[in-house]
Amino acid sequence: MAHGLVELRVILHFRYNPKMGDSELFQAGYNRVYDSLEPETNLDHVEEVMDHVLNEWEAEDIACSWKIHRASASICTKVFRRGI
């Protein structure tokens, strides 16, 4: 889900170079997701979207993946002017 939100926000991510190990990548500020690298700052943008989603969430409403995805799409369209 985080990777999808990164792509939605049109934030850069990179192809993985197998010559670098996960520890080395992490120290450089990257998170490997299969064959892509997510700069740590990308997750800050995902956190921003999720903050909006959770701040608008009704406490008595059950949280499940499809509802969170739908709310994320709504926030991205409304706040960030880009839809899924």
Tab-separated table of N, CA and C in Angstrom:
chain	number	residue	atom	x	y	z
A	1	MET	N	0.822	-1.188	0.000
A	1	MET	CA	0.000	0.000	0.000
A	1	MET	C	0.867	1.252	0.000
A	2	ALA	N	1.946	1.246	0.775
A	2	ALA	CA	2.829	2.415	0.828
A	2	ALA	C	3.441	2.687	-0.532
A	3	HIS	N	3.873	1.638	-1.225
A	3	HIS	CA	4.469	1.814	-2.549
A	3	HIS	C	3.456	2.424	-3.520
A	4	GLY	N	2.215	1.974	-3.452
A	4	GLY	CA	1.169	2.530	-4.313
A	4	GLY	C	0.925	3.998	-4.029
A	5	LEU	N	0.932	4.388	-2.758
A	5	LEU	CA	0.759	5.796	-2.417
A	5	LEU	C	1.942	6.634	-2.880
A	6	VAL	N	3.145	6.056	-2.830
A	6	VAL	CA	4.328	6.760	-3.334
A	6	VAL	C	4.168	7.006	-4.830
A	7	GLU	N	3.759	5.975	-5.565
A	7	GLU	CA	3.558	6.145	-7.005
A	7	GLU	C	2.453	7.152	-7.287
A	8	LEU	N	1.415	7.119	-6.495
A	8	LEU	CA	0.306	8.052	-6.651
A	8	LEU	C	0.766	9.492	-6.488
A	9	ARG	N	1.607	9.731	-5.511
A	9	ARG	CA	2.110	11.080	-5.254
A	9	ARG	C	3.216	11.479	-6.230
A	10	VAL	N	3.582	10.602	-7.168
A	10	VAL	CA	4.638	10.828	-8.160
A	10	VAL	C	5.951	11.197	-7.469
A	11	ILE	N	6.326	10.381	-6.524
A	11	ILE	CA	7.583	10.550	-5.815
A	11	ILE	C	8.562	9.529	-6.389
A	12	LEU	N	9.810	9.920	-6.502
A	12	LEU	CA	10.807	9.044	-7.103
A	12	LEU	C	11.049	7.787	-6.285
A	13	HIS	N	11.234	6.708	-6.984
A	13	HIS	CA	11.757	5.490	-6.407
A	13	HIS	C	12.660	4.880	-7.479
A	14	PHE	N	13.530	3.972	-7.068
A	14	PHE	CA	14.614	3.543	-7.934
A	14	PHE	C	14.692	2.031	-8.031
A	15	ARG	N	15.354	1.567	-9.101
A	15	ARG	CA	15.620	0.140	-9.268
A	15	ARG	C	16.698	-0.291	-8.283
A	16	TYR	N	16.578	-1.495	-7.815
A	16	TYR	CA	17.502	-2.076	-6.844
A	16	TYR	C	18.769	-2.584	-7.531
A	17	ASN	N	19.930	-2.233	-6.982
A	17	ASN	CA	21.215	-2.756	-7.436
A	17	ASN	C	21.611	-3.865	-6.465
A	18	PRO	N	21.601	-5.115	-6.920
A	18	PRO	CA	21.876	-6.233	-5.998
A	18	PRO	C	23.282	-6.218	-5.405
A	19	LYS	N	24.165	-5.351	-5.875
A	19	LYS	CA	25.513	-5.255	-5.305
A	19	LYS	C	25.485	-4.618	-3.915
A	20	MET	N	24.407	-3.920	-3.580
A	20	MET	CA	24.276	-3.286	-2.264
A	20	MET	C	23.375	-4.145	-1.382
A	21	GLY	N	23.827	-4.397	-0.169
A	21	GLY	CA	23.027	-5.165	0.781
A	21	GLY	C	21.987	-4.291	1.454
A	22	ASP	N	21.009	-4.924	2.065
A	22	ASP	CA	19.922	-4.188	2.718
A	22	ASP	C	20.431	-3.268	3.828
A	23	SER	N	21.417	-3.714	4.600
A	23	SER	CA	21.957	-2.870	5.681
A	23	SER	C	22.610	-1.615	5.112
A	24	GLU	N	23.374	-1.780	4.035
A	24	GLU	CA	24.026	-0.637	3.395
A	24	GLU	C	22.987	0.330	2.823
A	25	LEU	N	21.959	-0.219	2.199
A	25	LEU	CA	20.883	0.618	1.653
A	25	LEU	C	20.180	1.389	2.758
A	26	PHE	N	19.880	0.708	3.853
A	26	PHE	CA	19.190	1.353	4.975
A	26	PHE	C	20.026	2.497	5.538
A	27	GLN	N	21.327	2.269	5.691
A	27	GLN	CA	22.217	3.319	6.205
A	27	GLN	C	22.246	4.518	5.263
A	28	ALA	N	22.029	4.274	3.964
A	28	ALA	CA	22.010	5.357	2.969
A	28	ALA	C	20.640	6.025	2.881
A	29	GLY	N	19.655	5.516	3.650
A	29	GLY	CA	18.326	6.135	3.674
A	29	GLY	C	17.323	5.533	2.709
A	30	TYR	N	17.546	4.273	2.303
A	30	TYR	CA	16.645	3.610	1.363
A	30	TYR	C	16.033	2.367	1.978
A	31	ASN	N	14.821	2.059	1.560
A	31	ASN	CA	14.147	0.823	1.941
A	31	ASN	C	13.914	0.032	0.664
A	32	ARG	N	14.318	-1.246	0.666
A	32	ARG	CA	14.118	-2.072	-0.526
A	32	ARG	C	12.759	-2.743	-0.453
A	33	VAL	N	11.985	-2.614	-1.521
A	33	VAL	CA	10.703	-3.296	-1.666
A	33	VAL	C	10.830	-4.131	-2.937
A	34	TYR	N	11.131	-5.409	-2.761
A	34	TYR	CA	11.420	-6.317	-3.865
A	34	TYR	C	12.549	-5.762	-4.712
A	35	ASP	N	12.269	-5.272	-5.931
A	35	ASP	CA	13.348	-4.785	-6.800
A	35	ASP	C	13.350	-3.262	-6.925
A	36	SER	N	12.647	-2.568	-6.049
A	36	SER	CA	12.618	-1.106	-6.056
A	36	SER	C	13.164	-0.575	-4.737
A	37	LEU	N	13.699	0.638	-4.799
A	37	LEU	CA	14.183	1.307	-3.593
A	37	LEU	C	13.314	2.504	-3.306
A	38	GLU	N	12.885	2.623	-2.073
A	38	GLU	CA	12.099	3.754	-1.621
A	38	GLU	C	12.971	4.609	-0.717
A	39	PRO	N	13.256	5.850	-1.105
A	39	PRO	CA	13.941	6.723	-0.149
A	39	PRO	C	13.078	6.877	1.104
A	40	GLU	N	13.717	6.933	2.245
A	40	GLU	CA	12.998	7.052	3.521
A	40	GLU	C	12.031	8.233	3.512
A	41	THR	N	12.400	9.307	2.807
A	41	THR	CA	11.540	10.494	2.762
A	41	THR	C	10.203	10.204	2.075
A	42	ASN	N	10.170	9.195	1.187
A	42	ASN	CA	8.901	8.828	0.556
A	42	ASN	C	7.882	8.404	1.605
A	43	LEU	N	8.356	7.714	2.626
A	43	LEU	CA	7.439	7.242	3.664
A	43	LEU	C	6.888	8.407	4.475
A	44	ASP	N	7.618	9.522	4.515
A	44	ASP	CA	7.085	10.729	5.154
A	44	ASP	C	5.851	11.219	4.406
A	45	HIS	N	5.871	11.123	3.074
A	45	HIS	CA	4.722	11.536	2.266
A	45	HIS	C	3.540	10.585	2.462
A	46	VAL	N	3.839	9.303	2.574
A	46	VAL	CA	2.783	8.323	2.841
A	46	VAL	C	2.163	8.607	4.212
A	47	GLU	N	3.001	8.926	5.184
A	47	GLU	CA	2.504	9.268	6.522
A	47	GLU	C	1.566	10.477	6.458
A	48	GLU	N	1.895	11.442	5.625
A	48	GLU	CA	1.051	12.631	5.477
A	48	GLU	C	-0.341	12.255	4.967
A	49	VAL	N	-0.395	11.366	3.975
A	49	VAL	CA	-1.686	10.907	3.450
A	49	VAL	C	-2.455	10.170	4.541
A	50	MET	N	-1.776	9.247	5.232
A	50	MET	CA	-2.447	8.452	6.252
A	50	MET	C	-2.899	9.307	7.437
A	51	ASP	N	-2.151	10.363	7.758
A	51	ASP	CA	-2.595	11.289	8.809
A	51	ASP	C	-3.941	11.899	8.440
A	52	HIS	N	-4.088	12.313	7.189
A	52	HIS	CA	-5.366	12.860	6.727
A	52	HIS	C	-6.472	11.813	6.827
A	53	VAL	N	-6.173	10.609	6.376
A	53	VAL	CA	-7.174	9.528	6.397
A	53	VAL	C	-7.626	9.257	7.828
A	54	LEU	N	-6.678	9.082	8.725
A	54	LEU	CA	-7.026	8.698	10.104
A	54	LEU	C	-7.660	9.844	10.886
A	55	ASN	N	-7.286	11.074	10.571
A	55	ASN	CA	-7.912	12.222	11.241
A	55	ASN	C	-9.381	12.371	10.866
A	56	GLU	N	-9.754	11.915	9.685
A	56	GLU	CA	-11.151	11.993	9.243
A	56	GLU	C	-11.935	10.718	9.536
A	57	TRP	N	-11.263	9.679	10.027
A	57	TRP	CA	-11.901	8.382	10.270
A	57	TRP	C	-12.832	8.472	11.469
A	58	GLU	N	-14.032	7.962	11.317
A	58	GLU	CA	-14.983	7.892	12.421
A	58	GLU	C	-14.562	6.765	13.362
A	59	ALA	N	-14.451	7.057	14.644
A	59	ALA	CA	-13.941	6.097	15.624
A	59	ALA	C	-14.755	4.800	15.651
A	60	GLU	N	-16.061	4.889	15.401
A	60	GLU	CA	-16.887	3.683	15.466
A	60	GLU	C	-16.886	2.884	14.161
A	61	ASP	N	-16.273	3.423	13.101
A	61	ASP	CA	-16.225	2.731	11.818
A	61	ASP	C	-15.130	1.674	11.832
A	62	ILE	N	-15.444	0.495	11.334
A	62	ILE	CA	-14.473	-0.597	11.261
A	62	ILE	C	-13.460	-0.280	10.167
A	63	ALA	N	-12.181	-0.481	10.459
A	63	ALA	CA	-11.114	-0.263	9.477
A	63	ALA	C	-10.786	-1.590	8.792
A	64	CYS	N	-10.813	-1.586	7.488
A	64	CYS	CA	-10.395	-2.741	6.700
A	64	CYS	C	-9.725	-2.209	5.432
A	65	SER	N	-9.019	-3.072	4.719
A	65	SER	CA	-8.182	-2.612	3.615
A	65	SER	C	-8.956	-1.841	2.552
A	66	TRP	N	-10.139	-2.324	2.152
A	66	TRP	CA	-10.836	-1.626	1.069
A	66	TRP	C	-11.320	-0.248	1.514
A	67	LYS	N	-11.697	-0.115	2.780
A	67	LYS	CA	-12.132	1.198	3.275
A	67	LYS	C	-10.949	2.161	3.383
A	68	ILE	N	-9.809	1.654	3.813
A	68	ILE	CA	-8.614	2.499	3.910
A	68	ILE	C	-8.164	2.933	2.518
A	69	HIS	N	-8.185	2.011	1.554
A	69	HIS	CA	-7.823	2.364	0.175
A	69	HIS	C	-8.783	3.413	-0.386
A	70	ARG	N	-10.065	3.227	-0.155
A	70	ARG	CA	-11.056	4.189	-0.657
A	70	ARG	C	-10.849	5.561	-0.012
A	71	ALA	N	-10.600	5.593	1.284
A	71	ALA	CA	-10.362	6.855	1.976
A	71	ALA	C	-9.063	7.510	1.482
A	72	SER	N	-8.033	6.713	1.233
A	72	SER	CA	-6.767	7.239	0.713
A	72	SER	C	-6.973	7.880	-0.651
A	73	ALA	N	-7.746	7.222	-1.506
A	73	ALA	CA	-8.022	7.777	-2.830
A	73	ALA	C	-8.770	9.094	-2.719
A	74	SER	N	-9.718	9.147	-1.820
A	74	SER	CA	-10.494	10.371	-1.615
A	74	SER	C	-9.600	11.510	-1.139
A	75	ILE	N	-8.737	11.229	-0.178
A	75	ILE	CA	-7.820	12.248	0.345
A	75	ILE	C	-6.873	12.715	-0.752
A	76	CYS	N	-6.328	11.777	-1.509
A	76	CYS	CA	-5.373	12.149	-2.565
A	76	CYS	C	-6.037	13.033	-3.622
A	77	THR	N	-7.273	12.738	-3.938
A	77	THR	CA	-8.002	13.561	-4.911
A	77	THR	C	-8.319	14.926	-4.344
A	78	LYS	N	-8.809	14.944	-3.092
A	78	LYS	CA	-9.252	16.193	-2.467
A	78	LYS	C	-8.086	17.079	-2.042
A	79	VAL	N	-7.112	16.523	-1.369
A	79	VAL	CA	-6.041	17.312	-0.769
A	79	VAL	C	-4.854	17.490	-1.718
A	80	PHE	N	-4.483	16.424	-2.398
A	80	PHE	CA	-3.270	16.467	-3.213
A	80	PHE	C	-3.559	16.621	-4.698
A	81	ARG	N	-4.844	16.734	-5.050
A	81	ARG	CA	-5.270	16.970	-6.430
A	81	ARG	C	-4.783	15.921	-7.415
A	82	ARG	N	-4.712	14.682	-6.945
A	82	ARG	CA	-4.312	13.583	-7.825
A	82	ARG	C	-5.049	12.344	-7.352
A	83	GLY	N	-5.734	11.677	-8.270
A	83	GLY	CA	-6.500	10.497	-7.906
A	83	GLY	C	-5.760	9.207	-8.160
A	84	ILE	N	-6.353	8.137	-7.708
A	84	ILE	CA	-5.759	6.802	-7.918
A	84	ILE	C	-6.183	6.309	-9.277
